[in-house]
Short mmCIF file of C-alpha atoms in Angstrom, two decimals:
data_model
loop_
_atom_site.label_atom_id
_atom_site.label_comp_id
_atom_site.label_asym_id
_atom_site.label_seq_id
_atom_site.Cartn_x
_atom_site.Cartn_y
_atom_site.Cartn_z
CA MET A 60 0.00 0.00 0.00
CA SER A 61 1.35 3.46 -0.86
CA SER A 62 0.30 6.92 0.23
CA THR A 63 0.44 10.06 -1.94
CA ARG A 64 0.80 12.68 0.75
CA THR A 65 2.13 16.12 -0.08
CA ALA A 66 5.48 16.74 1.58
CA PRO A 67 5.52 19.64 4.08
CA GLN A 68 7.82 22.59 3.44
CA TRP A 69 10.24 24.53 5.62
CA SER A 70 8.70 27.71 6.98
CA SER A 71 11.82 29.71 6.06
CA HIS A 72 15.27 29.43 4.52
CA PHE A 73 16.75 29.94 8.00
CA ALA A 74 14.84 26.92 9.34
CA PHE A 75 16.07 24.75 6.46
CA MET A 76 19.68 25.87 6.93
CA MET A 77 19.63 25.31 10.70
CA ALA A 78 18.12 21.84 10.26
CA SER A 79 20.56 20.87 7.50
CA ILE A 80 23.58 22.21 9.37
CA GLY A 81 22.28 20.42 12.46
CA THR A 82 22.23 17.18 10.48
CA ALA A 83 25.80 17.65 9.29
CA VAL A 84 27.09 18.94 12.63
CA GLY A 85 27.03 15.95 14.94
CA LEU A 86 29.21 13.59 16.92
CA ALA A 87 31.41 13.15 13.86
CA ASN A 88 32.54 16.78 14.19
CA ILE A 89 33.00 17.18 17.92
CA TRP A 90 33.78 13.60 19.00
CA ARG A 91 35.24 11.83 15.96
CA PHE A 92 37.11 14.62 14.13
CA PRO A 93 39.50 15.57 16.97
CA TYR A 94 40.61 12.02 17.73
CA THR A 95 40.83 11.09 14.02
CA ALA A 96 42.97 14.17 13.35
CA GLY A 97 45.06 13.31 16.41
CA MET A 98 45.67 9.76 15.21
CA ASN A 99 46.59 10.86 11.67
CA GLY A 100 49.16 13.57 12.25
CA GLY A 101 47.12 16.77 12.56
CA GLY A 102 47.70 19.46 9.93
CA ALA A 103 48.14 17.30 6.81
CA PHE A 104 45.02 15.32 7.73
CA VAL A 105 43.06 18.56 8.22
CA PHE A 106 44.21 19.89 4.82
CA ILE A 107 43.10 16.71 3.02
CA TYR A 108 39.86 16.65 5.03
CA ILE A 109 38.93 20.16 3.83
CA LEU A 110 39.71 19.27 0.20
CA ALA A 111 37.65 16.07 0.47
CA ALA A 112 34.73 17.97 2.00
CA LEU A 113 34.68 20.37 -0.95
CA LEU A 114 35.48 17.99 -3.82
CA ILE A 115 33.90 14.70 -2.72
CA ALA A 116 31.30 15.23 -0.01
CA MET A 117 29.76 18.42 -1.43
CA PRO A 118 28.84 16.93 -4.85
CA VAL A 119 27.04 14.11 -3.00
CA LEU A 120 25.29 16.67 -0.78
CA ILE A 121 24.16 18.66 -3.85
CA ALA A 122 22.92 15.45 -5.44
CA GLU A 123 20.91 14.42 -2.38
CA LEU A 124 19.23 17.82 -1.99
CA MET A 125 18.50 17.93 -5.73
CA VAL A 126 16.82 14.52 -5.89
CA GLY A 127 14.89 15.17 -2.68
CA ARG A 128 13.46 18.47 -3.87
CA ARG A 129 12.65 17.18 -7.34
CA GLY A 130 10.95 14.05 -6.03
CA ARG A 131 9.15 15.73 -3.09
CA ASN A 132 8.95 12.48 -1.17
CA SER A 133 10.86 10.06 1.06
CA PRO A 134 14.20 8.95 -0.49
CA PRO A 135 13.04 5.71 -2.23
CA GLN A 136 9.94 7.35 -3.69
CA ALA A 137 11.80 10.56 -4.63
CA ILE A 138 14.48 8.57 -6.45
CA ALA A 139 11.83 6.53 -8.27
CA THR A 140 10.03 9.72 -9.33
CA VAL A 141 13.16 11.42 -10.65
CA SER A 142 14.32 8.23 -12.39
CA ARG A 143 10.94 7.87 -14.08
CA GLU A 144 11.03 11.52 -15.18
CA SER A 145 14.50 10.90 -16.65
CA ARG A 146 13.37 7.62 -18.25
CA GLY A 147 15.68 5.62 -16.01
CA SER A 148 15.20 2.25 -14.35
CA SER A 149 12.84 1.84 -11.40
CA MET A 150 15.57 -0.27 -9.75
CA TRP A 151 17.30 2.93 -8.63
CA ARG A 152 14.72 3.21 -5.85
CA HIS A 153 16.63 0.51 -3.96
CA MET A 154 19.36 3.09 -3.42
CA GLY A 155 16.82 4.85 -1.21
CA ASN A 156 15.92 1.59 0.55
CA LEU A 157 19.61 1.16 1.41
CA GLY A 158 19.49 4.65 2.90
CA VAL A 159 16.43 3.80 5.02
CA LEU A 160 18.13 0.67 6.37
CA GLY A 161 21.39 2.53 6.94
CA ALA A 162 19.67 5.38 8.80
CA VAL A 163 17.98 2.93 11.21
CA LEU A 164 21.27 1.12 11.82
CA VAL A 165 23.24 4.32 12.40
CA LEU A 166 20.58 5.63 14.77
CA SER A 167 20.64 2.36 16.74
CA PHE A 168 24.27 2.78 17.84
CA TYR A 169 24.44 6.59 17.49
CA ALA A 170 21.81 6.81 20.23
CA ILE A 171 24.13 4.88 22.55
CA VAL A 172 26.86 7.50 22.19
CA GLY A 173 24.17 10.18 22.51
CA GLY A 174 23.18 8.54 25.79
CA TRP A 175 26.80 8.68 26.96
CA THR A 176 26.81 12.45 26.41
CA MET A 177 23.71 12.80 28.62
CA ALA A 178 25.28 10.66 31.34
CA TYR A 179 28.45 12.74 31.26
CA VAL A 180 26.53 16.03 31.58
CA LEU A 181 25.19 14.66 34.87
CA GLU A 182 28.58 13.29 35.98
CA LEU A 183 30.39 16.57 35.33
CA ALA A 184 27.64 18.87 36.64
CA SER A 185 27.41 16.92 39.89
CA GLY A 186 31.17 17.19 40.46
CA ASN A 187 31.59 13.41 40.60
CA LEU A 188 34.73 13.58 38.44
CA GLN A 189 36.35 16.54 40.17
CA GLY A 190 39.88 15.78 41.35
CA LEU A 191 39.96 12.25 39.91
CA ASN A 192 43.07 10.93 38.18
CA ALA A 193 43.18 9.33 34.73
CA GLU A 194 42.65 5.81 36.03
CA ALA A 195 39.60 6.81 38.10
CA VAL A 196 38.03 8.73 35.19
CA SER A 197 38.61 5.76 32.89
CA THR A 198 36.90 3.53 35.45
CA VAL A 199 33.81 5.78 35.39
CA PHE A 200 33.53 5.31 31.61
CA ASP A 201 34.16 1.56 31.90
CA ASN A 202 31.47 1.26 34.57
CA LEU A 203 28.96 3.10 32.36
CA GLN A 204 29.59 0.64 29.54
CA ALA A 205 29.66 -2.42 31.80
CA ALA A 206 26.25 -1.82 33.41
CA PRO A 207 23.48 -3.14 31.08
CA GLY A 208 20.69 -1.33 32.91
CA LEU A 209 22.52 1.99 32.97
CA ILE A 210 23.60 2.04 29.33
CA LEU A 211 20.11 0.95 28.21
CA PHE A 212 18.49 3.66 30.35
CA TRP A 213 20.46 6.45 28.68
CA HIS A 214 19.98 4.85 25.25
CA ILE A 215 16.20 4.74 25.73
CA LEU A 216 16.07 8.28 27.13
CA PHE A 217 17.99 9.70 24.16
CA LEU A 218 15.82 7.85 21.62
CA ALA A 219 12.65 8.91 23.45
CA LEU A 220 13.67 12.56 23.06
CA VAL A 221 14.39 12.06 19.35
CA VAL A 222 11.05 10.30 18.74
CA GLY A 223 9.15 12.86 20.82
CA ILE A 224 10.53 15.82 18.88
CA SER A 225 10.02 14.10 15.52
CA SER A 226 6.41 13.21 16.33
CA LEU A 227 5.61 16.92 16.80
CA GLY A 228 6.12 17.45 13.06
CA LEU A 229 8.37 19.57 10.88
CA ALA A 230 7.28 22.99 12.18
CA GLY A 231 6.27 22.05 15.72
CA GLY A 232 9.20 19.75 16.47
CA VAL A 233 12.21 19.82 14.17
CA GLU A 234 12.16 23.53 13.25
CA ARG A 235 11.41 24.72 16.77
CA LEU A 236 14.37 22.74 18.12
CA VAL A 237 17.00 23.64 15.52
CA LYS A 238 16.19 27.36 15.53
CA ILE A 239 17.14 27.46 19.22
CA VAL A 240 19.75 24.73 19.52
CA MET A 241 21.98 25.44 16.51
CA PRO A 242 22.76 29.11 17.32
CA LEU A 243 23.22 28.07 20.96
CA LEU A 244 25.60 25.29 19.89
CA PHE A 245 27.81 27.76 18.03
CA VAL A 246 27.84 30.16 21.00
CA MET A 247 28.75 27.34 23.40
CA LEU A 248 31.51 26.12 21.10
CA LEU A 249 33.00 29.61 20.81
CA MET A 250 32.92 29.88 24.61
CA MET A 251 34.79 26.57 24.87
CA VAL A 252 37.41 27.77 22.36
CA GLY A 253 37.85 31.00 24.32
CA TYR A 254 38.29 29.11 27.57
CA ALA A 255 40.73 26.65 25.95
CA ALA A 256 42.76 29.58 24.60
CA TRP A 257 42.91 31.10 28.10
CA ILE A 258 43.78 28.00 30.11
CA GLY A 259 45.39 25.70 27.54
CA ASP A 260 48.31 25.61 25.13
CA PHE A 261 46.60 27.35 22.21
CA SER A 262 49.75 27.89 20.13
CA ALA A 263 50.53 24.16 20.23
CA ALA A 264 46.98 23.38 19.11
CA LEU A 265 47.21 25.87 16.21
CA ALA A 266 50.51 24.39 15.10
CA PHE A 267 49.17 20.84 15.36
CA LEU A 268 46.00 21.54 13.37
CA PHE A 269 47.24 24.01 10.76
CA THR A 270 50.90 23.16 10.10
CA PRO A 271 50.76 20.27 7.63
CA ASP A 272 53.57 17.74 7.66
CA PHE A 273 53.08 16.00 4.33
CA SER A 274 55.71 13.41 5.18
CA LYS A 275 53.01 11.84 7.39
CA VAL A 276 50.59 11.50 4.48
CA THR A 277 49.97 7.92 3.40
CA PRO A 278 47.20 6.44 1.23
CA GLY A 279 45.56 5.37 4.48
CA VAL A 280 45.57 8.94 5.83
CA VAL A 281 44.04 10.24 2.57
CA LEU A 282 41.25 7.67 2.70
CA GLU A 283 40.71 8.27 6.42
CA ALA A 284 40.39 12.03 5.85
CA THR A 285 38.00 11.48 2.95
CA GLY A 286 35.92 9.07 5.03
CA GLN A 287 35.81 11.57 7.90
CA ALA A 288 34.60 14.34 5.57
CA PHE A 289 31.95 12.02 4.18
CA PHE A 290 30.79 10.83 7.62
CA SER A 291 30.96 14.34 9.06
CA ILE A 292 28.73 15.97 6.44
CA SER A 293 26.32 13.04 6.80
CA VAL A 294 25.96 12.14 3.13
CA GLY A 295 25.60 8.76 1.49
CA LEU A 296 22.62 7.47 3.45
CA THR A 297 20.15 9.89 1.79
CA ASN A 298 19.62 11.69 5.13
CA LEU A 299 19.67 15.11 3.52
CA MET A 300 17.53 13.92 0.63
CA VAL A 301 14.57 13.88 3.00
CA TYR A 302 15.26 17.47 4.09
CA GLY A 303 15.67 18.42 0.42
CA ALA A 304 12.11 17.19 -0.17
CA TYR A 305 10.90 20.00 2.11
CA MET A 306 12.91 22.74 0.33
CA ASN A 307 11.34 25.73 -1.33
CA LYS A 308 11.88 25.86 -5.10
CA ASN A 309 13.46 29.31 -4.81
CA THR A 310 16.20 28.12 -2.44
CA SER A 311 19.57 27.79 -4.18
CA ILE A 312 20.93 24.26 -3.76
CA PRO A 313 24.57 25.15 -4.65
CA ARG A 314 24.71 28.12 -2.25
CA SER A 315 22.98 26.13 0.50
CA SER A 316 25.43 23.25 0.02
CA VAL A 317 28.46 25.55 0.28
CA THR A 318 27.05 27.04 3.49
CA ILE A 319 26.34 23.61 5.00
CA VAL A 320 29.83 22.29 4.19
CA ALA A 321 31.48 25.51 5.44
CA ALA A 322 29.54 25.43 8.72
CA ASP A 323 30.25 21.74 9.20
CA THR A 324 34.00 22.22 8.59
CA LEU A 325 34.09 25.28 10.84
CA VAL A 326 32.53 23.35 13.71
CA ALA A 327 35.03 20.49 13.27
CA LEU A 328 37.96 22.95 13.38
CA LEU A 329 36.50 24.82 16.35
CA ALA A 330 36.07 21.50 18.16
CA GLY A 331 39.76 20.83 17.57
CA LEU A 332 40.62 24.30 18.92
CA ALA A 333 38.44 23.66 21.98
CA ILE A 334 39.96 20.26 22.74
CA PHE A 335 43.64 20.22 21.71
CA PRO A 336 44.79 23.24 23.79
CA ILE A 337 43.53 21.43 26.88
CA ILE A 338 45.01 18.11 25.76
CA PHE A 339 48.46 19.66 25.21
CA ALA A 340 48.36 21.78 28.37
CA PHE A 341 47.70 18.73 30.56
CA GLY A 342 50.22 16.51 28.79
CA LEU A 343 47.62 14.12 27.36
CA ASN A 344 48.00 12.12 24.16
CA PRO A 345 46.26 13.67 21.08
CA ALA A 346 46.32 10.23 19.41
CA GLU A 347 44.29 8.65 22.21
CA GLY A 348 41.56 7.48 19.83
CA PRO A 349 37.83 7.26 20.63
CA GLY A 350 38.53 7.75 24.34
CA LEU A 351 39.90 11.25 23.71
CA VAL A 352 36.57 12.93 24.53
CA PHE A 353 35.13 10.48 27.06
CA VAL A 354 38.32 9.72 29.01
CA SER A 355 41.21 12.11 28.29
CA LEU A 356 39.17 15.34 28.24
CA PRO A 357 37.27 14.60 31.50
CA VAL A 358 40.68 14.01 33.14
CA ALA A 359 41.60 17.57 32.21
CA PHE A 360 38.21 18.94 33.34
CA ALA A 361 38.67 17.15 36.67
CA GLN A 362 41.88 19.08 37.32
CA MET A 363 41.06 22.59 36.10
CA PRO A 364 39.32 25.54 37.80
CA ALA A 365 35.55 25.48 37.17
CA GLY A 366 36.12 22.13 35.48
CA ALA A 367 32.75 20.73 36.53
CA LEU A 368 30.90 23.66 34.93
CA LEU A 369 33.02 23.69 31.77
CA GLY A 370 32.82 19.91 31.44
CA ALA A 371 29.03 19.95 31.77
CA LEU A 372 28.89 22.74 29.15
CA PHE A 373 31.05 20.73 26.75
CA PHE A 374 28.98 17.56 27.02
CA THR A 375 25.77 19.57 26.70
CA LEU A 376 27.23 20.89 23.45
CA LEU A 377 28.01 17.32 22.39
CA PHE A 378 24.47 16.23 23.31
CA PHE A 379 22.89 18.99 21.19
CA ALA A 380 25.06 18.00 18.22
CA ALA A 381 24.04 14.36 18.60
CA LEU A 382 20.34 15.23 18.99
CA THR A 383 20.01 17.34 15.82
CA SER A 384 21.76 14.69 13.71
CA ALA A 385 19.70 11.86 15.19
CA ILE A 386 16.43 13.66 14.39
CA CYS A 387 17.34 13.75 10.68
CA MET A 388 18.31 10.06 10.77
CA LEU A 389 14.87 9.24 12.18
CA GLU A 390 13.20 11.39 9.53
CA VAL A 391 14.38 9.02 6.77
CA PRO A 392 12.50 5.88 7.94
CA THR A 393 9.64 8.01 9.31
CA SER A 394 8.98 9.67 5.95
CA TRP A 395 9.28 6.28 4.23
CA LEU A 396 6.69 4.72 6.53
CA MET A 397 4.33 7.68 6.13
CA ASN A 398 4.51 7.37 2.34
CA LYS A 399 4.09 3.59 2.31
CA THR A 400 1.17 3.55 4.76
CA THR A 401 -1.66 5.74 6.01
CA TRP A 402 0.04 6.14 9.38
CA SER A 403 0.25 9.44 11.22
CA ARG A 404 3.65 11.03 11.82
CA ARG A 405 3.47 10.09 15.51
CA ARG A 406 2.88 6.43 14.74
CA ALA A 407 5.54 6.33 12.01
CA SER A 408 8.12 8.04 14.27
CA LEU A 409 7.37 5.63 17.09
CA CYS A 410 7.69 2.61 14.80
CA ALA A 411 10.98 3.81 13.26
CA GLY A 412 12.34 4.68 16.70
CA SER A 413 11.33 1.27 18.01
CA MET A 414 13.27 -0.44 15.21
CA ALA A 415 16.37 1.58 16.08
CA TRP A 416 15.81 0.82 19.77
CA GLY A 417 15.52 -2.92 19.15
CA LEU A 418 18.77 -3.03 17.18
CA GLY A 419 20.31 -0.66 19.70
CA ILE A 420 19.75 -3.17 22.49
CA LEU A 421 22.14 -5.56 20.73
CA ALA A 422 24.66 -2.74 20.27
CA ALA A 423 24.35 -1.54 23.88
CA LEU A 424 24.79 -5.03 25.31
CA SER A 425 27.93 -5.44 23.17
CA PHE A 426 29.81 -3.70 25.98
CA ASN A 427 28.67 -6.10 28.69
CA LEU A 428 26.35 -9.12 28.41
CA LEU A 429 27.08 -9.70 24.71
CA ALA A 430 30.73 -8.62 24.83
CA ASP A 431 31.86 -12.12 23.81
CA VAL A 432 29.25 -12.56 21.06
CA TYR A 433 30.65 -12.07 17.55
CA PRO A 434 27.84 -12.41 14.95
CA LEU A 435 30.25 -12.88 12.03
CA GLY A 436 32.97 -14.58 14.01
CA PHE A 437 33.28 -17.29 11.35
CA ILE A 438 34.85 -14.64 9.06
CA PRO A 439 38.47 -13.99 10.12
CA ALA A 440 38.23 -10.21 9.62
CA PHE A 441 35.25 -10.08 12.04
CA ALA A 442 36.50 -12.68 14.50
CA THR A 443 36.25 -10.25 17.45
CA THR A 444 33.63 -7.78 16.11
CA THR A 445 30.61 -7.24 18.36
CA PHE A 446 27.14 -6.08 17.28
CA PHE A 447 28.15 -2.45 17.97
CA GLY A 448 31.29 -2.77 15.87
CA LEU A 449 29.42 -4.59 13.12
CA PHE A 450 26.71 -1.92 12.86
CA ASP A 451 29.36 0.81 12.82
CA TYR A 452 31.41 -1.02 10.18
CA PHE A 453 28.46 -1.73 7.89
CA THR A 454 27.16 1.84 7.90
CA SER A 455 30.47 3.76 7.92
CA ASN A 456 32.52 1.52 5.64
CA ILE A 457 29.93 -0.03 3.33
CA ALA A 458 26.52 1.68 3.28
CA MET A 459 27.71 5.32 3.31
CA PRO A 460 30.41 5.13 0.59
CA LEU A 461 28.30 2.69 -1.47
CA GLY A 462 25.27 4.96 -1.13
CA GLY A 463 27.41 7.95 -2.10
CA ILE A 464 28.65 6.12 -5.22
CA PHE A 465 25.08 5.33 -6.25
CA VAL A 466 23.87 8.89 -5.57
CA VAL A 467 26.51 10.64 -7.72
CA LEU A 468 26.29 8.05 -10.49
CA PHE A 469 22.51 8.43 -10.51
CA VAL A 470 22.61 12.22 -10.68
CA GLY A 471 25.59 12.35 -13.04
CA TRP A 472 24.57 9.67 -15.54
CA VAL A 473 20.84 8.91 -15.14
CA VAL A 474 19.12 12.18 -14.22
CA ALA A 475 18.37 14.17 -17.37
CA ARG A 476 20.61 17.20 -17.79
CA HIS A 477 17.71 19.61 -18.10
CA ILE A 478 16.42 18.40 -14.71
CA SER A 479 19.72 18.78 -12.85
CA ALA A 480 20.41 22.15 -14.53
CA ASP A 481 16.94 23.35 -13.56
CA GLU A 482 17.34 22.27 -9.92
CA LEU A 483 20.80 23.86 -9.69
CA GLY A 484 19.62 27.06 -11.34
CA TRP A 485 22.48 26.88 -13.88
CA GLN A 486 22.57 26.80 -17.67
CA SER A 487 23.43 23.29 -18.86
CA ASP A 488 26.18 24.68 -21.11
CA SER A 489 27.78 26.88 -18.42
CA ILE A 490 31.30 26.17 -17.15
CA ARG A 491 30.22 25.66 -13.54
CA TYR A 492 27.56 23.13 -14.57
CA ARG A 493 30.04 21.24 -16.73
CA VAL A 494 32.61 21.17 -13.88
CA TRP A 495 30.00 19.96 -11.40
CA LEU A 496 28.82 17.27 -13.83
CA TRP A 497 32.39 16.07 -14.47
CA VAL A 498 33.13 15.87 -10.74
CA SER A 499 29.85 14.01 -10.13
CA ARG A 500 30.42 11.58 -13.01
CA VAL A 501 34.14 10.87 -12.63
CA ILE A 502 36.03 12.34 -9.67
CA ALA A 503 33.61 11.72 -6.78
CA PRO A 504 32.66 8.15 -7.83
CA GLY A 505 36.33 7.28 -8.44
CA VAL A 506 37.48 8.41 -4.99
CA LEU A 507 34.47 6.79 -3.31
CA VAL A 508 35.16 3.49 -5.08
CA LEU A 509 38.74 3.56 -3.78
CA MET A 510 37.47 4.37 -0.28
CA PHE A 511 34.91 1.57 -0.48
CA ILE A 512 37.47 -0.99 -1.64
CA ASN A 513 39.91 0.06 1.08
CA ASN A 514 37.24 -0.15 3.78
CA PHE A 515 35.77 -3.38 2.51
#
């Protein structure tokens, strides 16, 4: 059964930009970017990351917004509509189905990390970490992961917030949240950078992030930087295609895409400038890995003046970033369910959230009760990969780059040129259109294929 509902529209360009930037600005910027940059040599990684964001991730972003607006529907239906208009195969709709599945999977384990941010706001604000050494702070994080009831509680609470906001609708829920949270997020991040510059080793952080040492560049670093740009801007899983479906026809897709990528990159760099001065000032390791934010940084907060307040502020910032991204992830399966059924938004949001919650239970218990369960253990490469690791691997290393390959190939080779030119607002014989088309047809797919092969 299929529904033919008319897609809602953003009430203003500002609302669309805040929601789209909120989708791109998430844990990948504030949690993943600093530790990935730290593990890959700093400045050279950052340089390649910025190039990849502009040359690889942005064409995919433009493609997703274009197809979403043209199709005016959930990703699978929008792709089918545009393909039919371009006289392409109906099989392309499965690209959207991959996006729906990927969004549910990402949300299932993303909500666990979102729950950690909520738990840490409470831990820091209550002063429980004040004065603790590195070993004691690490134990707090280990205890959070080891307690099934505790990790599931925060996971459920985070998902309940996401579902609750989504069920209120585009104007009443999503727009109302992002109009407040996104400006506040930028203000909080600037405050953190200012504090880090005052108390930390800011010159060391600047040198680390913006002095490239190209001798450290390897093919692995290039692919890691490209993958980070891709994951950071949140393209490949058709997330932004669903927001594109709500765009006004008069909104410029190229200008909006440049703004989204610029804001996303700015937040990632500001996060580095908020974190690395503190890391260097307290003699911590910038190549700590995923524990950089949840272990190393709280160690520093525990030892600095007003550390409890600043730590709570930082993890509130991280929570807001996680929340706005998670809401867009939920929008993908929610819009799909609403278009395939006669369900209300509330019922569709609850169903999509419940699917993410069910899968998330497996991911959450991967740190405790299911820590020794390896679903694909019969494959040597996954011999010690838990449900959490498997979900992360499938979405980050397979679904996102594969989805990105399909999106740019679809827009570059299948979508009729008069359609893409019309949506971009460019003449089909103009230089900028020809450059964009060449990048979408050749450069972006080529790099994404290399990234996919490397990851796979």
